[in-house]
Coordinates of C-alpha atoms and ligand atoms in Angstrom, one line a residue:
M1 CA 71.5 10.7 -17.8
L2 CA 69.5 7.3 -17.9
D3 CA 71.4 4.7 -15.8
L4 CA 72.8 2.5 -18.5
S5 CA 75.0 0.3 -16.0
S6 CA 72.5 -2.8 -16.7
F7 CA 74.1 -2.9 -20.2
K8 CA 77.5 -3.7 -19.0
G9 CA 77.2 -7.2 -19.6
F10 CA 76.2 -6.6 -23.2
F11 CA 79.3 -4.3 -24.0
G12 CA 82.0 -5.9 -21.5
G13 CA 85.0 -6.8 -23.7
H14 CA 83.2 -6.0 -26.9
R15 CA 85.5 -4.4 -29.6
I16 CA 83.6 -1.4 -31.1
L17 CA 84.2 1.0 -34.0
V18 CA 83.0 4.5 -33.7
T19 CA 83.4 6.5 -37.0
G20 CA 83.2 10.3 -36.2
G21 CA 84.3 9.3 -32.6
A22 CA 86.1 12.7 -31.9
G23 CA 83.2 14.8 -32.8
F24 CA 80.1 16.1 -30.6
I25 CA 77.9 12.9 -30.6
G26 CA 80.8 10.5 -31.1
S27 CA 83.0 11.6 -28.3
W28 CA 80.0 11.4 -25.8
L29 CA 79.2 7.7 -27.3
C30 CA 83.0 6.8 -26.9
D31 CA 82.8 7.9 -23.2
A32 CA 79.6 5.8 -22.5
L33 CA 81.1 2.7 -24.3
V34 CA 84.3 2.8 -22.5
E35 CA 82.4 3.3 -19.2
L36 CA 80.4 0.1 -20.0
G37 CA 83.5 -1.9 -20.4
A38 CA 83.9 -1.9 -24.2
K39 CA 87.1 -1.6 -26.2
V40 CA 86.7 1.4 -28.5
V41 CA 88.5 2.2 -31.7
C42 CA 87.6 5.9 -32.6
L43 CA 88.1 6.8 -36.3
D44 CA 88.0 10.3 -37.2
N45 CA 89.8 12.8 -39.8
L46 CA 89.4 15.7 -37.4
S47 CA 87.6 17.7 -39.8
S48 CA 85.3 19.0 -37.5
G49 CA 86.2 16.7 -34.5
R50 CA 88.8 17.5 -31.9
V51 CA 91.4 15.6 -30.0
D52 CA 90.2 17.6 -27.0
N53 CA 86.9 15.8 -27.1
I54 CA 88.7 12.4 -26.5
K55 CA 92.0 12.9 -24.9
H56 CA 90.7 12.0 -21.5
L57 CA 90.1 8.4 -23.0
L58 CA 93.6 8.1 -24.6
N59 CA 95.2 6.4 -21.4
S60 CA 92.3 4.4 -20.4
G61 CA 93.6 1.1 -22.0
R62 CA 90.2 0.7 -24.0
F63 CA 90.6 3.3 -26.3
E64 CA 92.3 3.7 -29.5
F65 CA 92.3 6.8 -31.9
V66 CA 92.7 6.5 -35.6
N67 CA 93.3 9.5 -37.6
A68 CA 91.8 8.6 -41.0
D69 CA 89.0 9.4 -43.5
V70 CA 86.3 6.9 -43.5
S71 CA 85.8 6.9 -47.3
S72 CA 89.4 5.8 -48.0
W73 CA 90.3 3.7 -44.8
C74 CA 91.1 0.0 -44.9
A75 CA 90.1 -1.7 -41.6
G76 CA 92.1 -4.7 -41.8
E77 CA 90.1 -6.2 -38.8
G78 CA 86.7 -6.9 -37.7
F79 CA 84.7 -5.4 -34.8
D80 CA 81.6 -6.6 -32.9
V81 CA 79.9 -3.6 -33.2
I82 CA 80.3 -0.5 -35.9
V83 CA 78.9 2.8 -35.2
H84 CA 78.8 5.1 -38.3
G85 CA 78.8 8.8 -37.3
A86 CA 81.4 10.3 -39.5
S87 CA 79.9 12.9 -41.7
I88 CA 79.5 16.7 -41.9
P89 CA 76.4 17.8 -40.0
S90 CA 76.5 21.5 -40.0
P91 CA 74.6 23.0 -42.9
E92 CA 77.0 25.5 -44.0
D93 CA 79.9 23.0 -43.9
Y94 CA 78.2 20.4 -45.7
M95 CA 76.9 23.0 -48.3
S96 CA 80.6 24.2 -48.8
R97 CA 81.8 20.3 -49.0
P98 CA 79.0 18.6 -50.7
V99 CA 81.1 16.0 -52.3
E100 CA 83.0 14.7 -48.9
T101 CA 79.4 14.8 -47.2
L102 CA 78.1 12.3 -49.8
L103 CA 81.1 10.2 -50.1
S104 CA 81.3 9.4 -46.0
N105 CA 77.4 8.3 -46.2
S106 CA 78.0 6.1 -49.3
I107 CA 81.6 4.8 -50.0
G108 CA 82.5 5.2 -46.2
L109 CA 79.3 3.4 -45.2
L110 CA 79.6 0.7 -48.0
K111 CA 83.1 -0.1 -46.6
L112 CA 81.6 -0.3 -43.0
L113 CA 78.7 -2.5 -44.1
E114 CA 81.3 -4.9 -46.1
N115 CA 83.2 -5.2 -42.9
A116 CA 80.0 -6.0 -40.8
R117 CA 79.0 -8.5 -43.3
E118 CA 82.5 -10.3 -43.1
N119 CA 82.6 -10.3 -39.5
G120 CA 78.7 -10.8 -38.4
S121 CA 78.9 -7.3 -36.7
I122 CA 76.2 -5.0 -35.6
L123 CA 76.0 -1.8 -37.6
L124 CA 74.3 1.4 -36.2
Y125 CA 74.0 4.2 -38.6
M126 CA 73.7 7.7 -37.4
S127 CA 71.2 9.1 -39.7
T128 CA 69.0 12.3 -39.3
S129 CA 65.8 13.8 -39.1
E130 CA 66.6 15.8 -42.4
V131 CA 65.8 12.7 -44.3
Y132 CA 62.1 14.0 -43.7
G133 CA 62.9 17.3 -45.4
D134 CA 60.0 19.8 -44.9
A135 CA 57.7 17.2 -43.4
A136 CA 54.0 17.6 -44.0
I137 CA 53.2 15.3 -40.9
I138 CA 54.1 16.7 -37.5
P139 CA 54.8 14.9 -35.1
T140 CA 56.8 12.7 -37.9
P141 CA 56.6 9.0 -37.6
E142 CA 59.3 6.8 -39.1
T143 CA 56.6 5.8 -41.7
Y144 CA 56.7 9.1 -43.2
Y145 CA 58.4 9.2 -46.8
G146 CA 59.9 12.7 -46.6
Y147 CA 59.7 15.7 -48.7
V148 CA 63.3 16.7 -49.8
N149 CA 64.5 18.3 -52.7
P150 CA 67.2 15.9 -54.3
I151 CA 69.2 18.7 -56.2
G152 CA 69.1 21.6 -53.8
L153 CA 72.0 23.0 -51.6
R154 CA 71.2 20.6 -48.9
S155 CA 70.7 17.4 -50.8
C156 CA 74.3 16.4 -50.3
Y157 CA 73.3 15.8 -46.7
D158 CA 69.8 14.8 -46.8
E159 CA 69.9 12.5 -49.9
S160 CA 73.3 11.0 -48.6
K161 CA 71.7 9.9 -45.4
R162 CA 68.5 8.7 -47.3
F163 CA 71.0 6.8 -49.7
G164 CA 72.8 5.5 -46.4
E165 CA 69.5 4.2 -44.9
A166 CA 68.6 2.4 -48.1
L167 CA 71.9 0.8 -48.4
C168 CA 71.8 -0.4 -44.8
M169 CA 68.4 -2.0 -45.4
A170 CA 69.6 -3.5 -48.7
Y171 CA 72.7 -5.3 -46.5
F172 CA 70.0 -6.1 -44.1
R173 CA 67.6 -7.7 -46.6
Q174 CA 70.1 -9.2 -48.9
Y175 CA 73.0 -10.1 -46.6
N176 CA 71.2 -10.4 -43.2
V177 CA 73.4 -7.7 -41.8
D178 CA 72.4 -6.6 -38.5
V179 CA 71.9 -3.0 -39.1
R180 CA 70.0 -0.3 -36.9
I181 CA 69.3 3.2 -38.1
A182 CA 68.8 6.1 -35.6
R183 CA 67.3 9.3 -37.1
I184 CA 68.7 11.9 -34.8
F185 CA 67.1 15.2 -34.3
N186 CA 69.2 18.4 -33.3
S187 CA 71.1 17.2 -30.3
Y188 CA 72.9 19.8 -28.3
G189 CA 75.3 20.0 -24.9
P190 CA 78.9 20.5 -24.0
R191 CA 81.6 19.8 -26.7
L192 CA 79.6 21.2 -29.5
D193 CA 82.3 23.0 -31.6
V194 CA 82.7 26.6 -30.2
N195 CA 85.2 27.7 -32.8
A196 CA 83.5 26.1 -36.0
R197 CA 83.3 28.4 -38.9
Y198 CA 79.7 27.8 -39.2
A199 CA 78.6 26.8 -35.8
R200 CA 74.9 25.1 -35.3
V201 CA 72.1 26.8 -33.8
V202 CA 72.6 26.3 -30.1
P203 CA 76.3 27.0 -30.0
R204 CA 76.0 30.0 -32.2
F205 CA 73.2 31.5 -30.1
I206 CA 75.0 30.9 -26.8
L207 CA 78.2 32.5 -28.0
Q208 CA 76.4 35.4 -29.4
A209 CA 74.7 36.0 -26.0
L210 CA 77.6 35.5 -24.0
R211 CA 79.3 38.1 -26.1
N212 CA 76.4 40.3 -26.0
E213 CA 76.5 40.4 -29.7
P214 CA 73.2 40.3 -31.9
I215 CA 71.5 37.0 -32.1
T216 CA 71.2 35.9 -35.7
V217 CA 68.0 34.3 -36.6
H218 CA 67.6 32.9 -40.3
G219 CA 64.1 33.8 -41.7
D220 CA 61.1 34.8 -39.2
G221 CA 62.3 32.6 -36.4
R222 CA 58.9 30.5 -36.4
Q223 CA 60.6 27.6 -37.8
T224 CA 60.5 24.8 -35.0
R225 CA 63.1 22.3 -34.0
S226 CA 63.3 19.6 -31.7
F227 CA 66.4 19.8 -29.3
T228 CA 67.6 16.7 -27.4
Y229 CA 70.2 16.9 -24.7
I230 CA 73.4 14.9 -25.6
T231 CA 72.9 12.4 -22.6
D232 CA 69.5 11.7 -23.9
T233 CA 70.8 11.3 -27.4
V234 CA 73.3 8.9 -26.3
A235 CA 71.5 6.9 -24.0
A236 CA 69.0 6.3 -27.1
L237 CA 72.3 5.0 -29.3
V238 CA 73.4 2.6 -26.4
M239 CA 70.0 1.1 -25.9
M240 CA 69.7 0.6 -29.7
L241 CA 72.9 -1.3 -29.8
A242 CA 72.1 -3.3 -26.8
K243 CA 68.4 -4.4 -27.7
D244 CA 67.8 -6.9 -30.4
T245 CA 64.3 -5.5 -30.8
V246 CA 65.6 -2.9 -33.4
R247 CA 67.5 -5.2 -36.0
G248 CA 66.7 -3.7 -39.2
E249 CA 64.7 -0.9 -37.7
V250 CA 64.8 2.7 -37.9
L251 CA 63.9 4.9 -34.9
N252 CA 63.5 8.6 -34.3
V253 CA 65.8 9.7 -31.8
G254 CA 64.7 13.4 -30.8
N255 CA 62.6 15.3 -28.1
P256 CA 58.9 15.3 -28.9
K257 CA 58.9 19.0 -27.5
E258 CA 58.5 21.4 -30.6
T259 CA 60.6 24.6 -29.9
S260 CA 60.8 27.6 -32.2
I261 CA 64.0 29.2 -33.3
L262 CA 62.8 32.5 -31.8
E263 CA 61.8 30.7 -28.3
L264 CA 65.2 29.1 -28.3
A265 CA 66.9 32.5 -28.8
E266 CA 64.8 34.3 -26.1
K267 CA 65.5 31.3 -23.5
I268 CA 69.2 31.5 -24.3
I269 CA 69.1 35.5 -23.8
K270 CA 67.4 35.0 -20.4
L271 CA 69.7 32.1 -19.4
T272 CA 72.9 33.9 -20.1
G273 CA 71.4 37.1 -18.7
S274 CA 72.5 38.9 -21.9
S275 CA 71.9 42.3 -23.5
S276 CA 71.8 40.7 -27.0
K277 CA 69.1 41.9 -29.3
I278 CA 67.5 39.2 -31.8
V279 CA 68.2 40.2 -35.9
F280 CA 66.6 38.3 -38.5
T281 CA 68.7 37.7 -41.4
E282 CA 67.9 35.7 -44.9
P283 CA 66.1 32.5 -44.5
R284 CA 68.3 29.4 -45.3
P285 CA 67.6 27.3 -48.6
D286 CA 65.2 24.6 -48.3
D287 CA 64.9 25.1 -44.5
P288 CA 62.2 22.8 -42.9
R289 CA 59.3 25.1 -41.4
R290 CA 58.6 22.4 -38.6
R291 CA 60.4 19.5 -37.1
C292 CA 59.3 17.3 -34.2
P293 CA 59.4 13.5 -33.9
D294 CA 56.9 11.0 -33.0
I295 CA 58.9 8.8 -30.6
R296 CA 56.4 6.2 -29.7
R297 CA 58.4 3.4 -31.8
A298 CA 61.5 4.2 -29.6
K299 CA 59.3 3.8 -26.5
E300 CA 57.9 0.8 -27.7
L301 CA 61.0 -1.0 -29.0
I302 CA 63.8 0.3 -26.7
G303 CA 62.0 2.0 -23.7
W304 CA 63.5 5.1 -24.5
E305 CA 62.1 8.8 -24.3
P306 CA 64.2 11.8 -23.3
K307 CA 64.7 12.9 -19.7
V308 CA 66.6 16.5 -19.9
Q309 CA 64.1 19.3 -20.1
L310 CA 65.4 22.1 -22.5
E311 CA 66.0 24.7 -20.0
E312 CA 68.2 22.4 -17.8
G313 CA 70.3 21.1 -21.0
L314 CA 70.9 24.6 -21.9
K315 CA 71.8 25.6 -18.4
Y316 CA 74.6 22.7 -18.5
T317 CA 75.6 23.8 -22.2
I318 CA 75.9 27.5 -21.3
E319 CA 77.9 26.3 -18.1
W320 CA 80.4 24.6 -20.4
F321 CA 80.5 27.5 -22.7
R322 CA 81.3 30.1 -20.4
K323 CA 84.6 28.2 -19.8
C324 CA 85.4 27.8 -23.2
V325 CA 85.0 31.4 -24.3
Ligands
NAD401 N1 74.2 16.7 -33.7 C1 73.1 16.6 -34.4 O1 72.1 17.4 -33.9 C2 72.8 15.6 -35.2 C3 71.6 15.6 -35.8 C4 71.3 14.6 -36.9 C5 72.1 13.9 -37.4 N2 73.4 13.7 -36.9 C6 74.5 12.8 -37.2 O2 75.4 12.3 -36.2 C7 76.8 12.3 -36.6 C8 77.5 13.0 -35.7 O3 77.1 14.4 -35.8 P1 77.9 15.4 -34.8 O4 76.8 16.2 -34.3 O5 78.5 14.7 -33.6 O6 78.8 16.2 -35.6 P2 80.4 16.4 -35.4 O7 80.8 17.4 -36.7 O8 80.7 17.0 -34.1 O9 80.7 15.0 -35.6 C9 81.1 14.3 -36.8 C10 82.4 13.7 -37.0 O10 82.8 13.2 -37.9 C11 84.2 13.3 -38.4 N3 84.3 13.2 -39.9 C12 83.5 14.0 -40.8 N4 83.8 13.3 -42.0 C13 84.7 12.4 -41.9 C14 85.3 11.4 -42.7 N5 85.0 11.5 -43.9 N6 86.1 10.5 -42.2 C15 86.3 10.5 -40.7 N7 85.7 11.3 -40.0 C16 85.0 12.1 -40.6 C17 84.5 14.9 -38.0 O11 85.8 15.2 -37.9 C18 83.8 14.8 -36.6 O12 84.6 14.4 -35.4 C19 76.7 12.7 -38.0 O13 76.7 11.6 -38.9 C20 75.6 13.6 -38.2 O14 75.1 13.7 -39.4 C21 73.9 14.7 -35.7

């Protein structure tokens, strides 16, 4: 992981709210912020997050857990920094709970922006590469408008994140709230939910490989994604909080190395030494064909680029999954 210790001066003593803090990215971010001296309030309704991800922080003296839904929660206090990550990110999960997905990125976010407005806080919004939909420009720069089906099965996620970004920018322009938006591309690593009913592609393939079961690839597997190891994702989020250059900005946070799903499956079979065979299943609705970020803006504004290569990150992740299954 990038050495973030130079940011201790910025975070020391800050009171920071992390919504979705018991989830995958949120819990790694809580770890980093507590380590940097911040006092963290983690808000999560545990719909996909787990207490296991944060239990090591509970006695740190700088960490508090609130079990609540962000869309109905009343803060009753202010924060120096708010990070909004509470959302349902796994496609099958958000397709089966589209209303909750829309609410956490609209009403939930609205409440947090009002809180930030009243207290002069920084608000970092965890958006997604899915705002680009099936992008026509690869690598995709932040200036690309997106090609998204507004009423398709994925729209509850894609469009709610697009609305969330628009709401952040409205608060920035109209009320001068210090908003920052991270468009995150597939992040992976330890703590991805092993027991999820609908696991995301990296944990699903690893589990199938470790169990020597068929690896299920949707479509022909030639669709590409950008896989970013969790420590790189978290480093970008920390840097976005600490650097004023990103006030009112949106940044792609992803690995510029494009990898096909088939290539990912083959790498995982090799790294686990599995006897699994690849099987092809029906394509997912509105599944983007290619996804790869242009990260020149992140390099320029915060000096960030990912450090961990896919094979290395997969090895750490597989090691962790072996202990869990
Ligand atoms: N992991 C990725 O590759 C990725 C990619 C793009 C964007 N994102 C975004 O990053 C954020 C974190 O994703 P993640 O991968 O850590 O997923 P995750 O499911 O592990 O974490 C999301 C957390 O939010 C909580 N949550 C969901 N709805 C809530 C609600 N209404 N109120 C309170 N808590 C709620 C869940 O319990 C969970 O702990 C999400 O906003 C997601 O959209 C993630």
